[in-house]
Amino acid sequence: MATNAKDRDRALAQARPNELPLPDGDMDMDDDVAVEDSGGALTGQDALGSKVIVIHPGSQNLRIGLASDALPKTVPMVIARKWRENESEEAGGEPKPKRVKREHDAVVEPERLFGEEFASQYSTMCSDLKVHMRNNKRRVLPNSKELVVNYNRRTPPETISEHNDPLRIDWTEIPSNLENAPQFFTGKEALRVPDNSKPRYKLFWPIQRGWYNERDYSSKTLLYEDISIIIEEAIKKQLNLQRKNEWSQYDCVFVIPDLYERLYVTQILEMLLREFGFGRVCFIQESLAATFGAGYTSACVVDIGAQTTSICCVDEGMCIDNSRINLKYGGADVTDTFVKMMLFDHFPYSDINLKRRYDFLLAEELKSKFCTMNETDISVQLFDFHVRASGQDTRKYMFKTYDEVLLAPMGYFLPSIFDSTEKLVGRRKLIDRSFDLYDSSPNDPISSAQDSIYQLIGPPPTLNDDVSSLTETGLNDSHMAFTPSRQQPFNLLSRLNDLDTTPRSSMAGSPAPEGNGTPAPGGAATPAIGANGGPTEAKSLAVIQRDSILPIFSLDTAILTSISHGARDDDRKTRDFLGGIMVIGGGSQFPGFHTFLEERMKELRPGFAKDIMIGTPPRELDPQVVVWKGGSVFGKLRGTNDSWIGRMEYDRLGSRLLAYKSDEYAVSEDDVMANPTGRPERVYHQDYIARIRYSNALPPPPGPPKLLDIPTDGLARYTSAGFASRMAREQPLNIEVDAELGMPIDLVGMPGIFDGDESSIQAPLHPPPIHPRDKALLRPLATLGKPTSVTSGVSFLRRTEYISSEQNRSRFESNTSRNLIKATGKAKRRKQPDGSRDDPVNIMRTVVKGFDIAYPEDAYKGTDSGSNIRGAAPTQAELTAWTNPKHPTKPELTVVDSYPVLPDLQAFSDAGGYIIMKFSTNPAQASDTYDSRLEAGLLTPLPLRPEIQADQEAKRLAYEADPAHNPPPGAPPYDYAYFLPVEEKSVPNIKRKFDPNDPQKDDQDLYTSKNKEKQEGYFNYRRVRTYETGTASMNPDQRYGEVAIAMYDPDDGAGSHNGKDKEIRQKAAYYYPIITKTQLKPRRARNIAQLGMGRREEDEESDLVDYLNVIVRDADEEELSARAGHRAEFDVKSEQLGLTESQ
């Protein structure tokens, strides 16, 4: 049975709708459906969509995967071929972005690197941003740019050796034998080929700005071959389909642009069916696929990619062709502009070149990390990055940014800042445009919205320009006579459509009568076009003019233009599209981008401000893969998708199938009525659109439509529920409230509110306990209703690690009476809890028992008294556990050594505990060697500012007055001055001065400096930096909640001087209480300026001590008394043990 099922599945996978089906198969069903109908289980490769490959190519990345995959595999759309030089060495090594050429090796200032035009635009954008931020009440520092420029100019890089870099890059390995080197690499391997490799490799991107990259290729055959190689390698490596003869069992869904070129689609179709040998192929447009992936029926899709931005309105699963707009900019332009702006502000890595592979990847990383469109993030910020090149040490750069992180993505709305000088270079060099087979006119898709963009960008051509263009292109072989006429507004789309007035059944025009006396048809003002001329040539001229214009326009205006042409003056559709703008693509992943775009559109259309809404794909989908996800959904549709093209159909009809597989024939009613035969002479060819047909199980109507009873009364439309719903939706909702917004607040009756006591309107810090009867009211909504039980023994869950390991311990294993009696018997014999365990005397005996086991010779055996208590009797298991201890979770471990845990009675401080000070940055200067002076550093607290001291005092008084409603004041936020020894050689002497066991600790020769007047020695310290308290936590009431432990063994000789330390200290693990934990951060000027105290802080900085002369002395009587008091808490017999105060 299993063998027959496998054979049938294999046969169904190889069968196609255009081939002979199996006797009991269904040619309209997908393979997976047939397997389901045959009773087979869908597992593994038989899952839904596992035989469909979805391919979405782009200018920078290729996304590919099976339709059953949750996410696609992303592969760079690039190939590296053996070449005489790499891309960074071509054209004399000119870098990208282009710099101004130097004259006689003169040094060009960064402000002039990119010309005066860029400098002027950049300065204007900076000024406008400052004005906008001030209008929005945001703080703008006047010298922010100077701070960035000065820091970037004087910051050198830090060199890190390659073996010390944990994030070093694994470059693509190339065989040392040049003959064995591969001819090409694709994807990520191509980007990781070293620039200085032997032999050299050059990167080729076959698709650029949504077009074929004709600039970098000399042959279209090589261009097509590179596209084929990249996709083929991705299928083999990413999908693990190594054998090409198995690809006939797979179908392919290929995603194409909204405004595509027909030659591109026909070439891809030829490659997929002939070269790859897929069973079936279908195409879907990007915007339609995006709505499929997001689950929307109507939306305005804005896809911002790496090099192109496409906009299209989708309504009820169909792309509105006249709403399609394609703009030639994207995330790569933002990257290029961001690098130029940083170089303008003295970027420390001034040698960056985007033609180098590692610099290209670095620039993309910087853009994705630091660029934002939130004005709240605009401030002088410090960042770092690492430059990792093959065969070179890693360089770490520190740099500052200000407004570059926002102005670079602002180019979407001011695209003139982008460099577009070379985007049309090489266009139509290898591949010509597509022409109609019947009248030889250009037939690539057009859009009225795109035409509006062309009109706003390019100047209107004059009539003489048309004549010269026709003459230059060789489209007019006869003489043309014109009479002067008033110039009409230029409308490119109307020219493309209106010129197409000749019926397609006849291509030859009627010749003019011979002789000079008869005027040509059309009047004197109409040009007499010869036999070789006509509307076709004029239409070709309009297309040539369109190809010479680069569509670069503001994003917000382009979206409104697309919606205007898509809605066709329908107010309801306009509001629907404005409320359903979905932004996708990797070029839009900047923080705050959607909010910024929404505000810009509301400013342009204030009448629709309440309807405009910018959204992202639902279900937390990655905006970069929504289009691919929609293609996978489209590929898994069963019985409703008739857009598949099979190999047999393609062999018979060729690329003409693209017309028959789309909704092509759209005929107007006027054309039908104008023709007496009822057959229209004019056919409007729509662009290729993937169709979805839904099954209709209703029977056909019983009679012709003329026999149906169609109501004609006019009240039907007003009595329907849809009319009332539309009126309710369009009627604005006016809510009239009083001055207090419906929530009257009377402060008169609240006690103490006018005396500054706000406790009556604040929630208490310690709320009263909840009554048991009220706990049921606080249950979350998810727990209400019928309780559900989830068993962990289910087998259909995919992620079994989420199944709880806790089992219901009280359930019966069977329903027999024996198990029932056994379970109930156990319940009856349950042991009652022993109440004596909580007795304080019993607890004390248990504690003493532990000491008796550890020190049996000191165990008290007498009767209980007020000063002594006898410990509980230890069990044999407890004695064995002490003599032979075992690890609680790893019993295979053995004890190496043990230490008693004791307080260090000789190390009590004046406060009875210690403070942990943690630095956020390295206090010393960055260096490859360790600075031993850090072991002898000094922190001195600075006096609290008067306002902070008053605030602390107010918090303390409030806490003492009402601890229930006021929190403790906490640790005071002190500022600290950090000092380090001037000379590193003085560190060992300082340690000896603080070592009580050093016999020469009082020797004056240990000091490294001396006062000539007093003849006294001292250690010289210098102030390094001033720190402020970042975070602090203080809990003096529970000093031993957190302790530090130091392991000490006198036998190892560490810290012992002549055996003296061994005599007074025993082997133990000494613990030290931690009373305060503080994190310090450098006090910066910008933080001071935010508090409005810049001038006062400068005066305080000038009053600080720069140098300290440190003298070490013994503790005085007051300090010894404080230490003895803390020590007495642990050892009341310290004097009997011989521990003097000096110790």
Tab-separated table of C-alpha atoms in Angstrom, residues 555-702:
chain	number	residue	atom	x	y	z
A	555	LEU	CA	7.649	60.332	-1.963
A	556	ASP	CA	4.664	61.937	-0.229
A	557	THR	CA	3.495	63.713	-3.379
A	558	ALA	CA	3.980	60.552	-5.423
A	559	ILE	CA	1.762	58.570	-3.044
A	560	LEU	CA	-0.997	61.165	-3.290
A	561	THR	CA	-0.654	61.161	-7.077
A	562	SER	CA	-1.030	57.385	-7.211
A	563	ILE	CA	-4.112	57.454	-4.980
A	564	SER	CA	-5.649	60.248	-7.036
A	565	HIS	CA	-5.324	58.242	-10.266
A	566	GLY	CA	-6.348	55.001	-8.568
A	567	ALA	CA	-9.522	56.367	-6.949
A	568	ARG	CA	-10.665	58.196	-10.126
A	569	ASP	CA	-12.392	61.014	-8.219
A	570	ASP	CA	-14.289	58.538	-6.037
A	571	ASP	CA	-14.314	60.085	-2.561
A	572	ARG	CA	-14.964	56.780	-0.806
A	573	LYS	CA	-12.103	55.005	-2.539
A	574	THR	CA	-9.816	57.934	-1.897
A	575	ARG	CA	-10.478	57.709	1.822
A	576	ASP	CA	-10.075	53.933	1.755
A	577	PHE	CA	-6.692	54.161	0.042
A	578	LEU	CA	-5.513	56.988	2.316
A	579	GLY	CA	-6.458	54.909	5.344
A	580	GLY	CA	-4.775	51.780	4.005
A	581	ILE	CA	-1.283	52.906	3.008
A	582	MET	CA	1.045	49.950	3.626
A	583	VAL	CA	4.771	50.736	3.583
A	584	ILE	CA	7.047	47.755	2.945
A	585	GLY	CA	10.597	47.159	1.807
A	586	GLY	CA	13.981	47.390	3.472
A	587	GLY	CA	14.422	51.052	2.546
A	588	SER	CA	11.680	52.088	4.986
A	589	GLN	CA	13.070	50.479	8.130
A	590	PHE	CA	14.028	53.683	9.882
A	591	PRO	CA	12.649	54.455	13.348
A	592	GLY	CA	9.862	57.027	13.083
A	593	PHE	CA	9.591	56.809	9.291
A	594	HIS	CA	5.874	55.967	9.224
A	595	THR	CA	4.980	58.770	11.632
A	596	PHE	CA	7.048	61.266	9.649
A	597	LEU	CA	5.453	60.234	6.345
A	598	GLU	CA	1.981	60.443	7.857
A	599	GLU	CA	2.608	63.997	9.120
A	600	ARG	CA	3.934	65.087	5.719
A	601	MET	CA	0.871	63.740	3.919
A	602	LYS	CA	-1.491	65.354	6.403
A	603	GLU	CA	0.193	68.701	5.741
A	604	LEU	CA	-0.330	68.237	1.986
A	605	ARG	CA	-3.965	67.077	2.322
A	606	PRO	CA	-5.396	68.687	5.477
A	607	GLY	CA	-8.935	67.887	4.336
A	608	PHE	CA	-8.195	64.155	4.620
A	609	ALA	CA	-6.047	64.412	7.757
A	610	LYS	CA	-8.328	62.214	9.835
A	611	ASP	CA	-8.367	59.514	7.127
A	612	ILE	CA	-4.628	59.261	6.416
A	613	MET	CA	-3.001	56.330	8.147
A	614	ILE	CA	0.381	54.739	7.436
A	615	GLY	CA	0.623	51.122	8.488
A	616	THR	CA	2.972	48.193	8.407
A	617	PRO	CA	2.217	44.573	7.502
A	618	PRO	CA	0.190	42.796	10.197
A	619	ARG	CA	1.156	39.730	12.195
A	620	GLU	CA	4.623	41.192	12.845
A	621	LEU	CA	5.817	40.284	9.359
A	622	ASP	CA	9.172	41.584	8.207
A	623	PRO	CA	8.429	44.355	5.652
A	624	GLN	CA	11.247	43.025	3.480
A	625	VAL	CA	9.654	39.608	2.908
A	626	VAL	CA	5.952	40.519	2.626
A	627	VAL	CA	6.053	40.378	-1.178
A	628	TRP	CA	7.685	36.953	-1.154
A	629	LYS	CA	5.177	35.779	1.447
A	630	GLY	CA	2.337	36.864	-0.812
A	631	GLY	CA	3.879	34.929	-3.685
A	632	SER	CA	3.991	31.817	-1.510
A	633	VAL	CA	0.303	32.270	-0.599
A	634	PHE	CA	-0.542	32.719	-4.267
A	635	GLY	CA	1.377	29.572	-5.195
A	636	LYS	CA	-0.559	27.465	-2.686
A	637	LEU	CA	-4.020	28.399	-3.976
A	638	ARG	CA	-5.897	25.294	-5.169
A	639	GLY	CA	-8.448	25.260	-7.936
A	640	THR	CA	-8.710	29.091	-8.133
A	641	ASN	CA	-5.504	30.022	-9.906
A	642	ASP	CA	-5.656	29.739	-13.705
A	643	SER	CA	-2.531	31.790	-14.421
A	644	TRP	CA	-0.149	28.838	-14.643
A	645	ILE	CA	1.791	28.403	-17.881
A	646	GLY	CA	2.840	24.848	-18.719
A	647	ARG	CA	5.650	23.697	-20.971
A	648	MET	CA	3.359	22.200	-23.604
A	649	GLU	CA	1.374	25.428	-23.863
A	650	TYR	CA	4.546	27.444	-24.116
A	651	ASP	CA	5.949	25.205	-26.839
A	652	ARG	CA	2.814	25.775	-28.895
A	653	LEU	CA	2.054	29.474	-28.324
A	654	GLY	CA	5.255	30.976	-26.928
A	655	SER	CA	5.141	34.280	-25.055
A	656	ARG	CA	1.673	35.045	-26.452
A	657	LEU	CA	0.379	33.053	-23.505
A	658	LEU	CA	1.000	36.115	-21.344
A	659	ALA	CA	-1.855	37.855	-23.140
A	660	TYR	CA	-4.269	34.929	-22.929
A	661	LYS	CA	-3.472	34.282	-19.276
A	662	SER	CA	-4.390	37.852	-18.250
A	663	ASP	CA	-7.538	39.986	-18.252
A	664	GLU	CA	-6.701	41.466	-21.609
A	665	TYR	CA	-9.878	42.237	-23.436
A	666	ALA	CA	-11.539	45.250	-21.819
A	667	VAL	CA	-13.963	46.803	-24.316
A	668	SER	CA	-15.920	50.002	-23.734
A	669	GLU	CA	-19.666	50.160	-24.311
A	670	ASP	CA	-19.295	53.019	-26.818
A	671	ASP	CA	-17.078	50.875	-29.047
A	672	VAL	CA	-19.656	48.088	-29.077
A	673	MET	CA	-22.539	50.388	-29.970
A	674	ALA	CA	-20.522	52.144	-32.647
A	675	ASN	CA	-19.927	48.937	-34.591
A	676	PRO	CA	-23.053	47.572	-36.375
A	677	THR	CA	-21.760	44.025	-36.149
A	678	GLY	CA	-21.529	44.266	-32.380
A	679	ARG	CA	-17.845	43.391	-32.480
A	680	PRO	CA	-15.510	46.127	-31.302
A	681	GLU	CA	-12.725	47.179	-33.597
A	682	ARG	CA	-10.680	48.594	-30.746
A	683	VAL	CA	-9.216	46.453	-27.997
A	684	TYR	CA	-7.555	47.853	-24.883
A	685	HIS	CA	-4.681	45.630	-23.869
A	686	GLN	CA	-4.283	45.688	-20.126
A	687	ASP	CA	-0.989	44.776	-18.492
A	688	TYR	CA	-0.348	41.307	-17.219
A	689	ILE	CA	-2.250	40.775	-14.005
A	690	ALA	CA	-2.409	37.488	-12.156
A	691	ARG	CA	-6.057	36.505	-11.984
A	692	ILE	CA	-7.910	34.849	-9.141
A	693	ARG	CA	-11.201	33.144	-9.934
A	694	TYR	CA	-13.409	31.978	-7.096
A	695	SER	CA	-15.595	28.934	-7.554
A	696	ASN	CA	-19.353	29.455	-7.864
A	697	ALA	CA	-21.442	26.423	-6.898
A	698	LEU	CA	-24.770	28.070	-7.837
A	699	PRO	CA	-26.637	26.569	-10.828
A	700	PRO	CA	-26.974	28.624	-14.025
A	701	PRO	CA	-30.040	30.877	-14.328
A	702	PRO	CA	-33.143	29.061	-15.636
